[in-house]
C-alpha positions as a printed Julia matrix, in Angstrom:
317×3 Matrix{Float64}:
   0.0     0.0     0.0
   0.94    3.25   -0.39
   2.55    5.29    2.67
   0.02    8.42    3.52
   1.24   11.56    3.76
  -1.65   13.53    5.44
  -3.89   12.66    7.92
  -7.76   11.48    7.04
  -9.67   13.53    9.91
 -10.42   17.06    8.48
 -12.07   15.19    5.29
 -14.83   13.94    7.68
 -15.14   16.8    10.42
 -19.13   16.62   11.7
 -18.88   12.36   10.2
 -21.0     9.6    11.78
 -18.42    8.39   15.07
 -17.91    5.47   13.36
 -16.9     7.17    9.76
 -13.81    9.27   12.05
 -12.75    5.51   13.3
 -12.9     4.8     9.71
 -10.56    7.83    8.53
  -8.23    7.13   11.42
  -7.66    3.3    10.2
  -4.4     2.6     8.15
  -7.06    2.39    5.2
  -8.32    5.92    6.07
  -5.02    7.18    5.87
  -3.97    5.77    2.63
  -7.34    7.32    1.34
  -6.69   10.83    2.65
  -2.99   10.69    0.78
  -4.8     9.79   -2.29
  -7.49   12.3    -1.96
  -4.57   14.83   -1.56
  -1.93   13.43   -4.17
  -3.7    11.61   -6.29
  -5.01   12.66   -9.78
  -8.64   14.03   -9.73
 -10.57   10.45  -10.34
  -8.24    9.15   -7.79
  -9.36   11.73   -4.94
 -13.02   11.55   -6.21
 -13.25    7.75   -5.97
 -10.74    8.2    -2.49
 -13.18   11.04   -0.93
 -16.64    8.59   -1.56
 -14.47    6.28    0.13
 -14.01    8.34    3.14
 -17.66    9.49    3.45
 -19.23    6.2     2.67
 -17.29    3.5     4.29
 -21.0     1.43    5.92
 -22.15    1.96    1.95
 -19.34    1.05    0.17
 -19.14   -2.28    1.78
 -22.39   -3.05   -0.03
 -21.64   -1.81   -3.53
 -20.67   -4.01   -6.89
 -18.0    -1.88   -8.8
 -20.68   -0.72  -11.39
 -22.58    1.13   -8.7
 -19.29    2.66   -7.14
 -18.04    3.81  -10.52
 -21.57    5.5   -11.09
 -21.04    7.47   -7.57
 -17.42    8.32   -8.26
 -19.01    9.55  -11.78
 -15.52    7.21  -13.52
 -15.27    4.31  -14.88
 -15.15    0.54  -13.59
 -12.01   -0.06  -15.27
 -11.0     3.41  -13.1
 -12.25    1.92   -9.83
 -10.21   -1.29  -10.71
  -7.1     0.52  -11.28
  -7.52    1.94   -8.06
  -8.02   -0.8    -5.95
  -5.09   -2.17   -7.31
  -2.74    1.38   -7.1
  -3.25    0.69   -2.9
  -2.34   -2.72   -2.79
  -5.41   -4.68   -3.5
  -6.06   -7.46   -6.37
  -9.54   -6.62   -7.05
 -12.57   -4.09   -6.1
 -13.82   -7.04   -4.33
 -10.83   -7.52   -2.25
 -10.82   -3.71   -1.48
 -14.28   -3.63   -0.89
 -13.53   -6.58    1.8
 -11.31   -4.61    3.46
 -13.41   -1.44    3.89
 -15.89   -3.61    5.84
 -13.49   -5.32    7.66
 -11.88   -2.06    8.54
 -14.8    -0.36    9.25
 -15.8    -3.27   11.68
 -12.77   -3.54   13.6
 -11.9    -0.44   14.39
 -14.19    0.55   17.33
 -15.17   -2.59   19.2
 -17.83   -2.32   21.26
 -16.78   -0.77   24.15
 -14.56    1.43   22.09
 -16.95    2.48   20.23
 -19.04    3.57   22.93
 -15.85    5.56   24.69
 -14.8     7.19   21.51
 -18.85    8.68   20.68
 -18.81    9.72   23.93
 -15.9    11.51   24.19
 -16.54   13.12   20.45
 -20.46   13.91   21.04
 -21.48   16.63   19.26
 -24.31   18.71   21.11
 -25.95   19.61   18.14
 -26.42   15.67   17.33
 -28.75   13.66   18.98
 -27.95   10.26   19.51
 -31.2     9.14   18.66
 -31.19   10.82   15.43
 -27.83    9.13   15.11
 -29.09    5.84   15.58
 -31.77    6.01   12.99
 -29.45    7.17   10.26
 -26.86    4.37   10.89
 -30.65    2.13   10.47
 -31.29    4.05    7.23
 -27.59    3.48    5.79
 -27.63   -0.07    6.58
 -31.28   -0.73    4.95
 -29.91    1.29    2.02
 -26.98   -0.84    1.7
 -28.23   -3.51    2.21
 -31.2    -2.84   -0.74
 -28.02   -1.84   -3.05
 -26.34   -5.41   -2.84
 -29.53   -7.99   -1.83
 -30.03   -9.8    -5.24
 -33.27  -11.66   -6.09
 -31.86  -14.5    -7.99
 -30.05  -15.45   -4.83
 -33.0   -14.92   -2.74
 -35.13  -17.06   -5.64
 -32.45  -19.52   -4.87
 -32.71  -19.9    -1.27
 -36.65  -19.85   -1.81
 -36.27  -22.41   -3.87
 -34.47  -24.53   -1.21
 -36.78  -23.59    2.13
 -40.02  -24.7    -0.33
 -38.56  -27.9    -0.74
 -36.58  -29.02    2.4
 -38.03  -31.55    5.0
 -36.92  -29.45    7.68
 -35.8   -26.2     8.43
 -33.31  -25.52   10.7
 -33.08  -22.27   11.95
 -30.01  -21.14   14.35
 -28.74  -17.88   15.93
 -26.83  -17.02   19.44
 -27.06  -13.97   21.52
 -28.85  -11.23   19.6
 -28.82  -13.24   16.61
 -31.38  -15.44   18.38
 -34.28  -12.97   18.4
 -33.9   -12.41   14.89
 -33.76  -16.6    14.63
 -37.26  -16.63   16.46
 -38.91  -14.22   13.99
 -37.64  -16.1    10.97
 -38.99  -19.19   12.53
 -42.35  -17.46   13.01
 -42.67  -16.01    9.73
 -41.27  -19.47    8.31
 -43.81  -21.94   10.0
 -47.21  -22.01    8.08
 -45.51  -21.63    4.82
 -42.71  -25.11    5.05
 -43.49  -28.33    5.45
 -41.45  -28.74    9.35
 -39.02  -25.79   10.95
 -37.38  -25.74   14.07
 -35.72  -23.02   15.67
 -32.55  -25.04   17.13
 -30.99  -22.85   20.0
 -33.38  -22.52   23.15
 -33.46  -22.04   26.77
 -30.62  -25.21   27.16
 -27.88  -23.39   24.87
 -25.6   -25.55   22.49
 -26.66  -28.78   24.24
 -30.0   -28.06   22.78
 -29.03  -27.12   19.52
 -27.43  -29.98   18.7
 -29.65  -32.11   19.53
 -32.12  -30.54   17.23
 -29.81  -30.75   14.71
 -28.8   -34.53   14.77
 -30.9   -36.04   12.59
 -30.2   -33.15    9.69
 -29.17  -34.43    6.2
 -29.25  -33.93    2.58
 -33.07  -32.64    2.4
 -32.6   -30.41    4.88
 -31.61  -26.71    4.55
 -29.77  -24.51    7.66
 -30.36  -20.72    8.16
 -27.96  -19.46   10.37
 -28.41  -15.82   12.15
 -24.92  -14.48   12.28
 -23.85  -10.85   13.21
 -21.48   -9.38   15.4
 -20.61  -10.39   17.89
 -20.17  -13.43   16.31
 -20.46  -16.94   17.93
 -18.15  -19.83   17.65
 -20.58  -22.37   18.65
 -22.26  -21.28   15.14
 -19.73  -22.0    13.21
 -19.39  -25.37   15.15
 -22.58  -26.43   14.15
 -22.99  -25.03   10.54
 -19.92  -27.46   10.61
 -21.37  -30.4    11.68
 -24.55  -29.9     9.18
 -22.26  -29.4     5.84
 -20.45  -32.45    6.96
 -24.26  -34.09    6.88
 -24.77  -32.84    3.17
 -27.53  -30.32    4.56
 -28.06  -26.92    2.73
 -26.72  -23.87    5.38
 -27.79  -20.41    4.2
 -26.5   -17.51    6.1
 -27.58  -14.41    6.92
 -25.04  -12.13    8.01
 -23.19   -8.8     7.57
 -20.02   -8.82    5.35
 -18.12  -10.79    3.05
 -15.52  -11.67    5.64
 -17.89  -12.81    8.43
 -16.9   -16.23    9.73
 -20.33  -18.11    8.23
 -19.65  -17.21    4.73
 -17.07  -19.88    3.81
 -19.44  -22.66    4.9
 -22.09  -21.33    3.19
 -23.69  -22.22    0.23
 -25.81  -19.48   -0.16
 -25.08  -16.05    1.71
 -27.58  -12.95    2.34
 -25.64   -9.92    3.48
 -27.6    -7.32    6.03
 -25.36   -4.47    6.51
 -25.05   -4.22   10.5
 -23.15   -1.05   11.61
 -24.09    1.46   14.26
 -22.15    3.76   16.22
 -22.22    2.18   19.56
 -23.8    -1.26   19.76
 -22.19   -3.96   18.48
 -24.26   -4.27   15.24
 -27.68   -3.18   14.28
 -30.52   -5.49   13.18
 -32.58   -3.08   11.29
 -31.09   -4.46    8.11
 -31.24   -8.39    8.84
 -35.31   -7.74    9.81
 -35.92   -6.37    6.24
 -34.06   -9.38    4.87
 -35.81  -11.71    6.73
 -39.11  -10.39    5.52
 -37.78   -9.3     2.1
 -36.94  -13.44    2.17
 -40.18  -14.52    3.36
 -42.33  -12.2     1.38
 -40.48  -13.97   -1.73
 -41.23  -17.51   -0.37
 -44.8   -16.35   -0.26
 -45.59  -14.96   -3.52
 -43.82  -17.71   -4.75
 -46.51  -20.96   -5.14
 -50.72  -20.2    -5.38
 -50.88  -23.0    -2.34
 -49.45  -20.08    0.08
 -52.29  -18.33   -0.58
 -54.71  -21.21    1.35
 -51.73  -21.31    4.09
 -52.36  -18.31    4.68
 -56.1   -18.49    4.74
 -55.82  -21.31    7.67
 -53.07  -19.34    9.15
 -55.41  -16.25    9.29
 -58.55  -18.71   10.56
 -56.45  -20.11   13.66
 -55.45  -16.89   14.76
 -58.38  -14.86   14.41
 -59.61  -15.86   17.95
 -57.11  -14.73   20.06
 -56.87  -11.63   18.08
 -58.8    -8.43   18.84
 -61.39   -7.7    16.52
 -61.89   -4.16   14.82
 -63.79   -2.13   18.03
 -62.97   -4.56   20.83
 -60.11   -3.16   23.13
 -60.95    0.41   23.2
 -61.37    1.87   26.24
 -64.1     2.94   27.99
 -65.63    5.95   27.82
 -65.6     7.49   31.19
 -68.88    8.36   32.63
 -70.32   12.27   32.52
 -70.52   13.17   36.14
């Protein structure tokens, strides 16, 4: 790479926390040279760089070129210029940057101590939830997504795992999943990892695995997306970038950009995926339509109806 000359923070004076961990990264700095010595496509595509680290970790090299206004053999050149083999590569290493440099607590120390009054934190929070579903709508294919439908409609089973926070977003796939495949179970409960693989002992070749996998990541995950490949079962992940640990022993991957200023990752993103996925397993067969009828017909009586619930009105004294 080359050696920076200037340092990256007056480009993003007033940035998202985050974006200022960004610029002070090796990566940043290497950026901020270019923006200042390189020629003027160089410091264009450098400066998007710089203000859109969470969004660039989302975007194929035609959509970059289009916001750098160059060309993709431009943004190639580029990416090789600082050391890297391919836009992909350098595209990895944005989110990989961008990820590791404020850890949680960090990142909670460094917005703290950088706080600007004028910026509430709740406004802060929602635009990091914006960005992601943004990104995240940028780089979510359907073919892939047709693919993975393609595999939940006709699996025996689905599996359906996530730790931590990744569980709660596990539980609402499950939920939406249910009336629409033929069996799911969600596999982590109340005992842990004993639990989950127990659920997952019988899995095999008609089977397909979702896995729920976002910062912080857990290894018992990976353990047991391990021991379903090695049972010929069909593991889709849903996770954040292209270097997240479940991606390798995946064969189908949704990404859900995760990346928020203070907590460890945001699930805004990976909620719209799940329903962007379910919505397309849905529409996708006339027979969902009845599902759906019974699903609505079971329900219905521990629903309220339209006018029950309200409260009453309070007598005239």
């Amino acid at each position: 790479m080359m050696t920076p000359r200037k340092p990256a923070l007056a480009v993003v004076s007033g940035a998202p926390s985050a974006n200022v961990a960004f610029a002070e990264s090796p990566l940043g700095r290497v950026l901020a040279a270019m923006m200042a010595d390189g020629s003027a496509s160089y410091s264009r595509i450098a400066e998007y760089l710089m203000r859109n680290p969470m969004r660039v970790a989302a975007l194929k090299i035609d959509e970059m070129a289009e916001g750098c206004r160059v060309s993709t053999a431009t943004i190639s050149r580029f990416a090789r210029d600082i050391g890297f083999s391919t836009y992909a590569s350098m595209r990895s290493a944005v989110a990989e940057t961008l990820h590791s440099a404020l850890q949680p607590v960090d990142k909670l120390r460094h917005t703290i101590e950088h706080r600007d009054d004028l910026t509430s934190p709740g406004d802060e929070s929602m635009e990091y939830a914006a960005v992601n579903i943004a990104a995240t709508r940028n780089s979510l294919p359907q073919p892939e997504l047709d693919q993975v439908v393609r595999k939940l409609s006709a699996a025996r089973t689905v599996y359906v795992l996530g730790f931590g926070i990744s569980s709660y977003l596990a539980g609402l796939m499950t939920l939406h999943l249910q009336p629409f495949c033929a069996h799911v179970v969600e596999v982590a409960g109340p005992g842990g990892t004993e639990v989950a693989a127990g659920h997952l002992v019988n899995i095999g070749p008609q089977d397909v695995l979702v896995v729920m996998s976002f910062p912080r990541y857990a290894l018992d995950v990976i353990r047991l997306a391990q021991f379903a490949r090695s049972h010929d079962a069909c593991v889709v992940a849903i996770t954040d970038v292209p270097t997240a640990p479940m991606v390798e022993l995946s064969d189908h991957v949704l990404y859900a950009s995760s990346g928020h200023a203070v907590l460890p990752s945001s699930a805004t993103a990976a909620v719209a995926v799940i329903e962007a996925l379910v919505m397309s397993l849905m529409v996708s067969n006339k027979d969902n339509v009845e599902k759906a009828a019974r699903l609505s017909k079971a329900v219905a009586s521990y629903l309220i109806a339209p006018g029950d619930g309200k409260p009453a009105r309070k007598l005239a004294r």
